[in-house]
PDB file of C-alpha atoms in Angstrom:
ATOM      1  CA  UNK R  21     -11.012  -0.989  13.100  1.00  0.00           C
ATOM      2  CA  UNK R  22      -7.120  -1.868  12.445  1.00  0.00           C
ATOM      3  CA  UNK R  23      -4.598   0.669  13.329  1.00  0.00           C
ATOM      4  CA  UNK R  24      -3.697   1.750   9.771  1.00  0.00           C
ATOM      5  CA  UNK R  25      -7.351   2.745   9.239  1.00  0.00           C
ATOM      6  CA  UNK R  26      -7.888   4.200  12.380  1.00  0.00           C
ATOM      7  CA  UNK R  27      -4.654   6.259  12.057  1.00  0.00           C
ATOM      8  CA  UNK R  28      -5.666   7.841   8.795  1.00  0.00           C
ATOM      9  CA  UNK R  29      -9.205   8.316   9.667  1.00  0.00           C
ATOM     10  CA  UNK R  30      -8.294  10.399  12.465  1.00  0.00           C
ATOM     11  CA  UNK R  31      -5.610  12.193  10.339  1.00  0.00           C
ATOM     12  CA  UNK R  32      -8.500  13.101   7.789  1.00  0.00           C
ATOM     13  CA  UNK R  33     -11.454  13.637   9.776  1.00  0.00           C
ATOM     14  CA  UNK R  34     -10.325  17.113  10.938  1.00  0.00           C
ATOM     15  CA  UNK R  35      -9.938  20.024   8.935  1.00  0.00           C
ATOM     16  CA  UNK R  36      -6.615  20.882  10.437  1.00  0.00           C
ATOM     17  CA  UNK R  37      -4.393  18.282   9.142  1.00  0.00           C
ATOM     18  CA  UNK R  38      -1.199  20.424   9.911  1.00  0.00           C
ATOM     19  CA  UNK R  39      -2.274  20.794  13.473  1.00  0.00           C
ATOM     20  CA  UNK R  40      -2.899  17.269  13.972  1.00  0.00           C
ATOM     21  CA  UNK R  41       0.343  16.395  12.315  1.00  0.00           C
ATOM     22  CA  UNK R  42       2.469  18.683  14.488  1.00  0.00           C
ATOM     23  CA  UNK R  43       0.689  17.726  17.759  1.00  0.00           C
ATOM     24  CA  UNK R  44       0.925  13.923  17.113  1.00  0.00           C
ATOM     25  CA  UNK R  45       3.633  13.448  14.752  1.00  0.00           C
ATOM     26  CA  UNK R  46       6.426  13.774  17.226  1.00  0.00           C
ATOM     27  CA  UNK R  47       5.851  10.506  18.994  1.00  0.00           C
ATOM     28  CA  UNK R  48       5.980   8.386  15.577  1.00  0.00           C
ATOM     29  CA  UNK R  49       9.111  10.435  14.905  1.00  0.00           C
ATOM     30  CA  UNK R  50      10.760   9.392  18.098  1.00  0.00           C
ATOM     31  CA  UNK R  51       9.735   5.783  17.687  1.00  0.00           C
ATOM     32  CA  UNK R  52      11.384   5.510  14.467  1.00  0.00           C
ATOM     33  CA  UNK R  53      14.325   7.985  15.134  1.00  0.00           C
ATOM     34  CA  UNK R  54      16.702   5.975  12.879  1.00  0.00           C
ATOM     35  CA  UNK R  55      14.611   6.766   9.997  1.00  0.00           C
ATOM     36  CA  UNK R  56      14.316  10.530  10.519  1.00  0.00           C
ATOM     37  CA  UNK R  57      17.712  11.279   9.062  1.00  0.00           C
ATOM     38  CA  UNK R  58      16.674   9.776   5.548  1.00  0.00           C
ATOM     39  CA  UNK R  59      13.428  11.407   5.836  1.00  0.00           C
ATOM     40  CA  UNK R  60      14.795  14.655   6.578  1.00  0.00           C
ATOM     41  CA  UNK R  61      17.395  14.370   3.788  1.00  0.00           C
ATOM     42  CA  UNK R  62      14.602  13.341   1.299  1.00  0.00           C
ATOM     43  CA  UNK R  63      12.352  16.331   2.364  1.00  0.00           C
ATOM     44  CA  UNK R  64      15.251  18.766   1.987  1.00  0.00           C
ATOM     45  CA  UNK R  65      15.967  17.350  -1.543  1.00  0.00           C
ATOM     46  CA  UNK R  66      12.509  17.637  -2.625  1.00  0.00           C
ATOM     47  CA  UNK R  67      11.888  21.121  -1.065  1.00  0.00           C
ATOM     48  CA  UNK R  68      15.022  22.388  -2.964  1.00  0.00           C
ATOM     49  CA  UNK R  69      13.904  20.668  -6.322  1.00  0.00           C
ATOM     50  CA  UNK R  70      10.333  21.985  -6.118  1.00  0.00           C
ATOM     51  CA  UNK R  71      11.743  25.631  -5.410  1.00  0.00           C
ATOM     52  CA  UNK R  72      14.201  25.468  -8.246  1.00  0.00           C
ATOM     53  CA  UNK R  73      11.737  24.035 -10.773  1.00  0.00           C
ATOM     54  CA  UNK R  74       9.205  26.662  -9.908  1.00  0.00           C
ATOM     55  CA  UNK R  75      11.599  29.244 -11.385  1.00  0.00           C
ATOM     56  CA  UNK R  76      13.395  27.110 -14.108  1.00  0.00           C
ATOM     57  CA  UNK R  77      11.609  23.862 -14.999  1.00  0.00           C
ATOM     58  CA  UNK R  78       7.690  23.885 -15.375  1.00  0.00           C
ATOM     59  CA  UNK R  79       7.342  20.178 -16.125  1.00  0.00           C
ATOM     60  CA  UNK R  80       9.371  19.214 -13.000  1.00  0.00           C
ATOM     61  CA  UNK R  81       7.477  21.651 -10.876  1.00  0.00           C
ATOM     62  CA  UNK R  82       4.147  20.412 -12.410  1.00  0.00           C
ATOM     63  CA  UNK R  83       5.292  16.567 -11.585  1.00  0.00           C
ATOM     64  CA  UNK R  84       6.307  17.256  -8.218  1.00  0.00           C
ATOM     65  CA  UNK R  85       2.980  19.311  -7.631  1.00  0.00           C
ATOM     66  CA  UNK R  86       0.730  16.805  -8.956  1.00  0.00           C
ATOM     67  CA  UNK R  87       2.538  14.017  -6.841  1.00  0.00           C
ATOM     68  CA  UNK R  88       2.106  16.060  -3.565  1.00  0.00           C
ATOM     69  CA  UNK R  89      -1.459  16.920  -4.456  1.00  0.00           C
ATOM     70  CA  UNK R  90      -2.220  13.222  -5.163  1.00  0.00           C
ATOM     71  CA  UNK R  91      -0.779  12.129  -1.990  1.00  0.00           C
ATOM     72  CA  UNK R  92      -2.782  14.439   0.014  1.00  0.00           C
ATOM     73  CA  UNK R  93      -5.981  13.180  -2.002  1.00  0.00           C
ATOM     74  CA  UNK R  94      -5.023   9.766  -1.448  1.00  0.00           C
ATOM     75  CA  UNK R  95      -4.845  10.077   2.361  1.00  0.00           C
ATOM     76  CA  UNK R  96      -8.104  11.915   2.523  1.00  0.00           C
ATOM     77  CA  UNK R  97      -9.863   8.799   1.001  1.00  0.00           C
ATOM     78  CA  UNK R  98      -9.390   6.925   4.375  1.00  0.00           C
ATOM     79  CA  UNK R  99     -12.911   6.665   5.972  1.00  0.00           C
ATOM     80  CA  UNK R 100     -14.699   4.198   8.292  1.00  0.00           C
ATOM     81  CA  UNK R 101     -15.891   2.516   5.016  1.00  0.00           C
ATOM     82  CA  UNK R 102     -12.819   2.502   2.898  1.00  0.00           C
ATOM     83  CA  UNK R 103      -9.237   1.688   3.460  1.00  0.00           C
ATOM     84  CA  UNK R 104      -6.856   2.586   0.571  1.00  0.00           C
ATOM     85  CA  UNK R 105      -4.029   0.283   1.925  1.00  0.00           C
ATOM     86  CA  UNK R 106      -6.349  -2.852   1.914  1.00  0.00           C
ATOM     87  CA  UNK R 107      -7.589  -1.665  -1.491  1.00  0.00           C
ATOM     88  CA  UNK R 108      -3.964  -1.914  -2.818  1.00  0.00           C
ATOM     89  CA  UNK R 109      -3.607  -5.408  -1.487  1.00  0.00           C
ATOM     90  CA  UNK R 110      -6.906  -6.327  -2.933  1.00  0.00           C
ATOM     91  CA  UNK R 111      -5.910  -4.820  -6.359  1.00  0.00           C
ATOM     92  CA  UNK R 112      -2.703  -6.952  -6.216  1.00  0.00           C
ATOM     93  CA  UNK R 113      -4.362 -10.092  -5.399  1.00  0.00           C
ATOM     94  CA  UNK R 114      -6.961  -9.643  -8.098  1.00  0.00           C
ATOM     95  CA  UNK R 115      -4.198  -9.056 -10.708  1.00  0.00           C
ATOM     96  CA  UNK R 116      -2.405 -11.880  -9.587  1.00  0.00           C
ATOM     97  CA  UNK R 117      -5.427 -14.339 -10.141  1.00  0.00           C
ATOM     98  CA  UNK R 118      -7.074 -12.404 -12.950  1.00  0.00           C
ATOM     99  CA  UNK R 119      -6.458 -15.146 -15.461  1.00  0.00           C
ATOM    100  CA  UNK R 120      -6.999 -18.122 -13.169  1.00  0.00           C
ATOM    101  CA  UNK R 121     -10.419 -19.996 -13.553  1.00  0.00           C
ATOM    102  CA  UNK R 122     -12.632 -20.568 -10.650  1.00  0.00           C
ATOM    103  CA  UNK R 123     -11.473 -24.243 -10.274  1.00  0.00           C
ATOM    104  CA  UNK R 124      -7.578 -22.935 -10.471  1.00  0.00           C
ATOM    105  CA  UNK R 125      -8.443 -20.465  -7.664  1.00  0.00           C
ATOM    106  CA  UNK R 126      -9.934 -23.190  -5.579  1.00  0.00           C
ATOM    107  CA  UNK R 127      -6.964 -25.328  -6.137  1.00  0.00           C
ATOM    108  CA  UNK R 128      -4.725 -22.502  -5.040  1.00  0.00           C
ATOM    109  CA  UNK R 129      -6.746 -21.724  -1.965  1.00  0.00           C
ATOM    110  CA  UNK R 130      -6.654 -25.643  -0.984  1.00  0.00           C
ATOM    111  CA  UNK R 131      -2.793 -25.679  -1.277  1.00  0.00           C
ATOM    112  CA  UNK R 132      -2.569 -22.352   0.773  1.00  0.00           C
ATOM    113  CA  UNK R 133      -4.767 -23.880   3.535  1.00  0.00           C
ATOM    114  CA  UNK R 134      -2.622 -27.293   3.653  1.00  0.00           C
ATOM    115  CA  UNK R 135       0.532 -25.222   3.939  1.00  0.00           C
ATOM    116  CA  UNK R 136      -0.608 -22.439   6.237  1.00  0.00           C
ATOM    117  CA  UNK R 137      -3.423 -24.079   8.201  1.00  0.00           C
ATOM    118  CA  UNK R 138      -6.421 -22.202   9.768  1.00  0.00           C
ATOM    119  CA  UNK R 139      -4.141 -19.771  11.466  1.00  0.00           C
ATOM    120  CA  UNK R 140      -3.699 -17.855   8.360  1.00  0.00           C
ATOM    121  CA  UNK R 141      -7.698 -17.098   8.342  1.00  0.00           C
ATOM    122  CA  UNK R 142      -7.946 -18.350   4.814  1.00  0.00           C
ATOM    123  CA  UNK R 143     -10.778 -20.680   5.842  1.00  0.00           C
ATOM    124  CA  UNK R 144     -14.139 -19.979   4.104  1.00  0.00           C
ATOM    125  CA  UNK R 145     -17.375 -21.758   3.872  1.00  0.00           C
ATOM    126  CA  UNK R 146     -18.147 -20.336   0.356  1.00  0.00           C
ATOM    127  CA  UNK R 147     -15.611 -21.445  -2.315  1.00  0.00           C
ATOM    128  CA  UNK R 148     -16.307 -18.698  -5.026  1.00  0.00           C
ATOM    129  CA  UNK R 149     -13.240 -16.934  -6.762  1.00  0.00           C
ATOM    130  CA  UNK R 150     -14.521 -13.720  -5.186  1.00  0.00           C
ATOM    131  CA  UNK R 151     -14.623 -14.911  -1.638  1.00  0.00           C
ATOM    132  CA  UNK R 152     -11.332 -16.535  -1.737  1.00  0.00           C
ATOM    133  CA  UNK R 153      -9.741 -13.425  -3.037  1.00  0.00           C
ATOM    134  CA  UNK R 154     -11.184 -11.697  -0.143  1.00  0.00           C
ATOM    135  CA  UNK R 155      -9.911 -14.319   2.385  1.00  0.00           C
ATOM    136  CA  UNK R 156      -6.363 -14.332   0.808  1.00  0.00           C
ATOM    137  CA  UNK R 157      -6.477 -10.225   1.013  1.00  0.00           C
ATOM    138  CA  UNK R 158      -7.556 -10.351   4.522  1.00  0.00           C
ATOM    139  CA  UNK R 159      -4.735 -12.773   5.469  1.00  0.00           C
ATOM    140  CA  UNK R 160      -1.949 -10.740   3.713  1.00  0.00           C
ATOM    141  CA  UNK R 161      -3.455  -7.643   4.953  1.00  0.00           C
ATOM    142  CA  UNK R 162      -3.246  -8.809   8.510  1.00  0.00           C
ATOM    143  CA  UNK R 163       0.366  -9.731   7.995  1.00  0.00           C
ATOM    144  CA  UNK R 164       1.002  -6.391   6.483  1.00  0.00           C
ATOM    145  CA  UNK R 165      -0.397  -4.734   9.689  1.00  0.00           C
ATOM    146  CA  UNK R 166       2.240  -6.256  11.874  1.00  0.00           C
ATOM    147  CA  UNK R 167       5.080  -5.463   9.694  1.00  0.00           C
ATOM    148  CA  UNK R 168       7.666  -3.165  11.595  1.00  0.00           C
ATOM    149  CA  UNK R 169       8.392  -1.476   8.317  1.00  0.00           C
ATOM    150  CA  UNK R 170       4.886  -0.803   7.369  1.00  0.00           C
ATOM    151  CA  UNK R 171       4.434   0.527  10.957  1.00  0.00           C
ATOM    152  CA  UNK R 172       7.222   2.805  10.458  1.00  0.00           C
ATOM    153  CA  UNK R 173       5.790   4.199   7.112  1.00  0.00           C
ATOM    154  CA  UNK R 174       2.222   4.776   8.569  1.00  0.00           C
ATOM    155  CA  UNK R 175       3.588   6.654  11.704  1.00  0.00           C
ATOM    156  CA  UNK R 176       6.011   9.076   9.739  1.00  0.00           C
ATOM    157  CA  UNK R 177       2.970  10.103   7.722  1.00  0.00           C
ATOM    158  CA  UNK R 178       1.621  11.713  10.943  1.00  0.00           C
ATOM    159  CA  UNK R 179       4.314  14.147  10.307  1.00  0.00           C
ATOM    160  CA  UNK R 180       2.534  15.558   7.088  1.00  0.00           C
ATOM    161  CA  UNK R 181       2.699  19.269   7.936  1.00  0.00           C
ATOM    162  CA  UNK R 182       3.847  21.096   4.679  1.00  0.00           C
ATOM    163  CA  UNK R 183       6.148  23.251   6.674  1.00  0.00           C
ATOM    164  CA  UNK R 184       7.994  20.344   8.159  1.00  0.00           C
ATOM    165  CA  UNK R 185      10.854  19.097   6.029  1.00  0.00           C
ATOM    166  CA  UNK R 186      10.917  15.884   7.709  1.00  0.00           C
ATOM    167  CA  UNK R 187       7.333  15.299   6.818  1.00  0.00           C
ATOM    168  CA  UNK R 188       8.031  16.281   3.305  1.00  0.00           C
ATOM    169  CA  UNK R 189      10.508  13.679   3.019  1.00  0.00           C
ATOM    170  CA  UNK R 190       7.780  11.350   3.187  1.00  0.00           C
ATOM    171  CA  UNK R 191       6.194  12.776   0.051  1.00  0.00           C
ATOM    172  CA  UNK R 192       9.529  12.238  -1.643  1.00  0.00           C
ATOM    173  CA  UNK R 193       9.811   8.646  -0.644  1.00  0.00           C
ATOM    174  CA  UNK R 194       6.125   8.085  -1.660  1.00  0.00           C
ATOM    175  CA  UNK R 195       6.712   9.688  -5.173  1.00  0.00           C
ATOM    176  CA  UNK R 196       9.937   7.495  -5.746  1.00  0.00           C
ATOM    177  CA  UNK R 197       8.061   4.183  -4.778  1.00  0.00           C
ATOM    178  CA  UNK R 198       5.116   5.279  -7.161  1.00  0.00           C
ATOM    179  CA  UNK R 199       7.580   5.929  -9.905  1.00  0.00           C
ATOM    180  CA  UNK R 200       9.523   2.716  -9.303  1.00  0.00           C
ATOM    181  CA  UNK R 201       6.215   0.916  -9.646  1.00  0.00           C
ATOM    182  CA  UNK R 202       5.175   2.829 -12.749  1.00  0.00           C
ATOM    183  CA  UNK R 203       8.573   1.676 -14.509  1.00  0.00           C
ATOM    184  CA  UNK R 204       8.683  -1.753 -13.064  1.00  0.00           C
ATOM    185  CA  UNK R 205       4.885  -2.948 -13.041  1.00  0.00           C
ATOM    186  CA  UNK R 206       3.003  -0.239 -14.914  1.00  0.00           C
ATOM    187  CA  UNK R 207      -0.182  -2.470 -15.199  1.00  0.00           C
ATOM    188  CA  UNK R 208      -0.399  -2.574 -11.431  1.00  0.00           C
ATOM    189  CA  UNK R 209       0.390   1.217 -11.186  1.00  0.00           C
ATOM    190  CA  UNK R 210      -2.314   2.348 -13.434  1.00  0.00           C
ATOM    191  CA  UNK R 211      -4.858   0.280 -11.631  1.00  0.00           C
ATOM    192  CA  UNK R 212      -3.889   2.157  -8.562  1.00  0.00           C
ATOM    193  CA  UNK R 213      -3.630   5.488 -10.141  1.00  0.00           C
ATOM    194  CA  UNK R 214      -7.154   5.021 -11.464  1.00  0.00           C
ATOM    195  CA  UNK R 215      -8.348   4.537  -7.991  1.00  0.00           C
ATOM    196  CA  UNK R 216      -6.186   7.631  -6.944  1.00  0.00           C
ATOM    197  CA  UNK R 217      -4.075   5.676  -4.371  1.00  0.00           C
ATOM    198  CA  UNK R 218      -0.783   4.905  -6.176  1.00  0.00           C
ATOM    199  CA  UNK R 219       0.831   7.291  -4.003  1.00  0.00           C
ATOM    200  CA  UNK R 220       0.277   5.278  -0.915  1.00  0.00           C
ATOM    201  CA  UNK R 221       1.841   2.155  -2.414  1.00  0.00           C
ATOM    202  CA  UNK R 222       5.172   3.011  -0.281  1.00  0.00           C
ATOM    203  CA  UNK R 223       3.308   1.928   2.717  1.00  0.00           C
ATOM    204  CA  UNK R 224       2.687  -1.820   1.724  1.00  0.00           C
ATOM    205  CA  UNK R 225       5.727  -1.927  -0.419  1.00  0.00           C
ATOM    206  CA  UNK R 226       8.048  -3.419   1.990  1.00  0.00           C
ATOM    207  CA  UNK R 227       5.860  -6.519   2.163  1.00  0.00           C
ATOM    208  CA  UNK R 228       4.360  -6.564  -1.485  1.00  0.00           C
ATOM    209  CA  UNK R 229       7.360  -5.610  -3.744  1.00  0.00           C
ATOM    210  CA  UNK R 230       9.072  -9.203  -3.526  1.00  0.00           C
ATOM    211  CA  UNK R 231       5.698 -10.687  -4.954  1.00  0.00           C
ATOM    212  CA  UNK R 232       5.165  -8.014  -7.732  1.00  0.00           C
ATOM    213  CA  UNK R 233       6.391 -10.481 -10.574  1.00  0.00           C
ATOM    214  CA  UNK R 234       3.176 -12.209 -10.026  1.00  0.00           C
ATOM    215  CA  UNK R 235       1.220  -9.372 -11.611  1.00  0.00           C
ATOM    216  CA  UNK R 236       1.411 -10.613 -15.080  1.00  0.00           C
ATOM    217  CA  UNK R 237      -1.142 -13.257 -14.994  1.00  0.00           C
ATOM    218  CA  UNK R 238       1.060 -16.011 -16.470  1.00  0.00           C
ATOM    219  CA  UNK R 239       2.267 -17.877 -13.489  1.00  0.00           C
ATOM    220  CA  UNK R 240       1.840 -21.480 -12.325  1.00  0.00           C
ATOM    221  CA  UNK R 241      -0.499 -22.110  -9.333  1.00  0.00           C
ATOM    222  CA  UNK R 242       2.470 -23.292  -7.390  1.00  0.00           C
ATOM    223  CA  UNK R 243       4.401 -20.236  -8.107  1.00  0.00           C
ATOM    224  CA  UNK R 244       1.450 -18.187  -6.678  1.00  0.00           C
ATOM    225  CA  UNK R 245       1.011 -20.541  -3.779  1.00  0.00           C
ATOM    226  CA  UNK R 246       4.641 -20.123  -2.826  1.00  0.00           C
ATOM    227  CA  UNK R 247       4.894 -16.614  -3.287  1.00  0.00           C
ATOM    228  CA  UNK R 248       1.743 -15.624  -1.163  1.00  0.00           C
ATOM    229  CA  UNK R 249       2.981 -17.742   1.594  1.00  0.00           C
ATOM    230  CA  UNK R 250       6.408 -16.024   1.553  1.00  0.00           C
ATOM    231  CA  UNK R 251       4.370 -12.879   1.707  1.00  0.00           C
ATOM    232  CA  UNK R 252       2.163 -13.855   4.652  1.00  0.00           C
ATOM    233  CA  UNK R 253       5.032 -15.680   6.739  1.00  0.00           C
ATOM    234  CA  UNK R 254       8.128 -14.036   5.305  1.00  0.00           C
TER     235      UNK R 254
END
């Protein structure tokens, strides 16, 4: 089990999520101290907006409340059998290749293998579209696992205690990332929303965002190959 999945399984398999966050979140915060100041500011801002909107703006309050609830719900989906972050990557690749035929996907796979070699874990004996998608997803996900920016986002989520302003800042950053995705790539957003995992997009966002333009199904094979290579090795 990779560290992202293990991290969230550990976080959600206990009933006392707040206790876990307060007990184990400190190490993550210390490791990414430079990020804490931004997180604290975002947390304070979100806390103030929630408090103000509770009294004066029902729509704003309901939006914040819904986003917060959906983030907690998305985190709770992590289990030994399901990894929402990997599902986000899978959804992305499926949308990128949605209009490609079986032969076109095989051609893309061949080009990726030639440029990246077997080290990218793209090799597969069965060359069906589904299997090739799984191979690409696995290769990209492994890259995401080792991204410093992604690790930072995962660790800070440890500090998810509702009473901790710093932890609440991550709610704000998650909501901003989700809203940006909704405006910039609604098709991808609503696919994730339907699975209840759009609020977790902020975690792989540092790696995926530069390839979002592919989610329209109208790109050449070479465009797809070059972008996937950039996502994997960039």
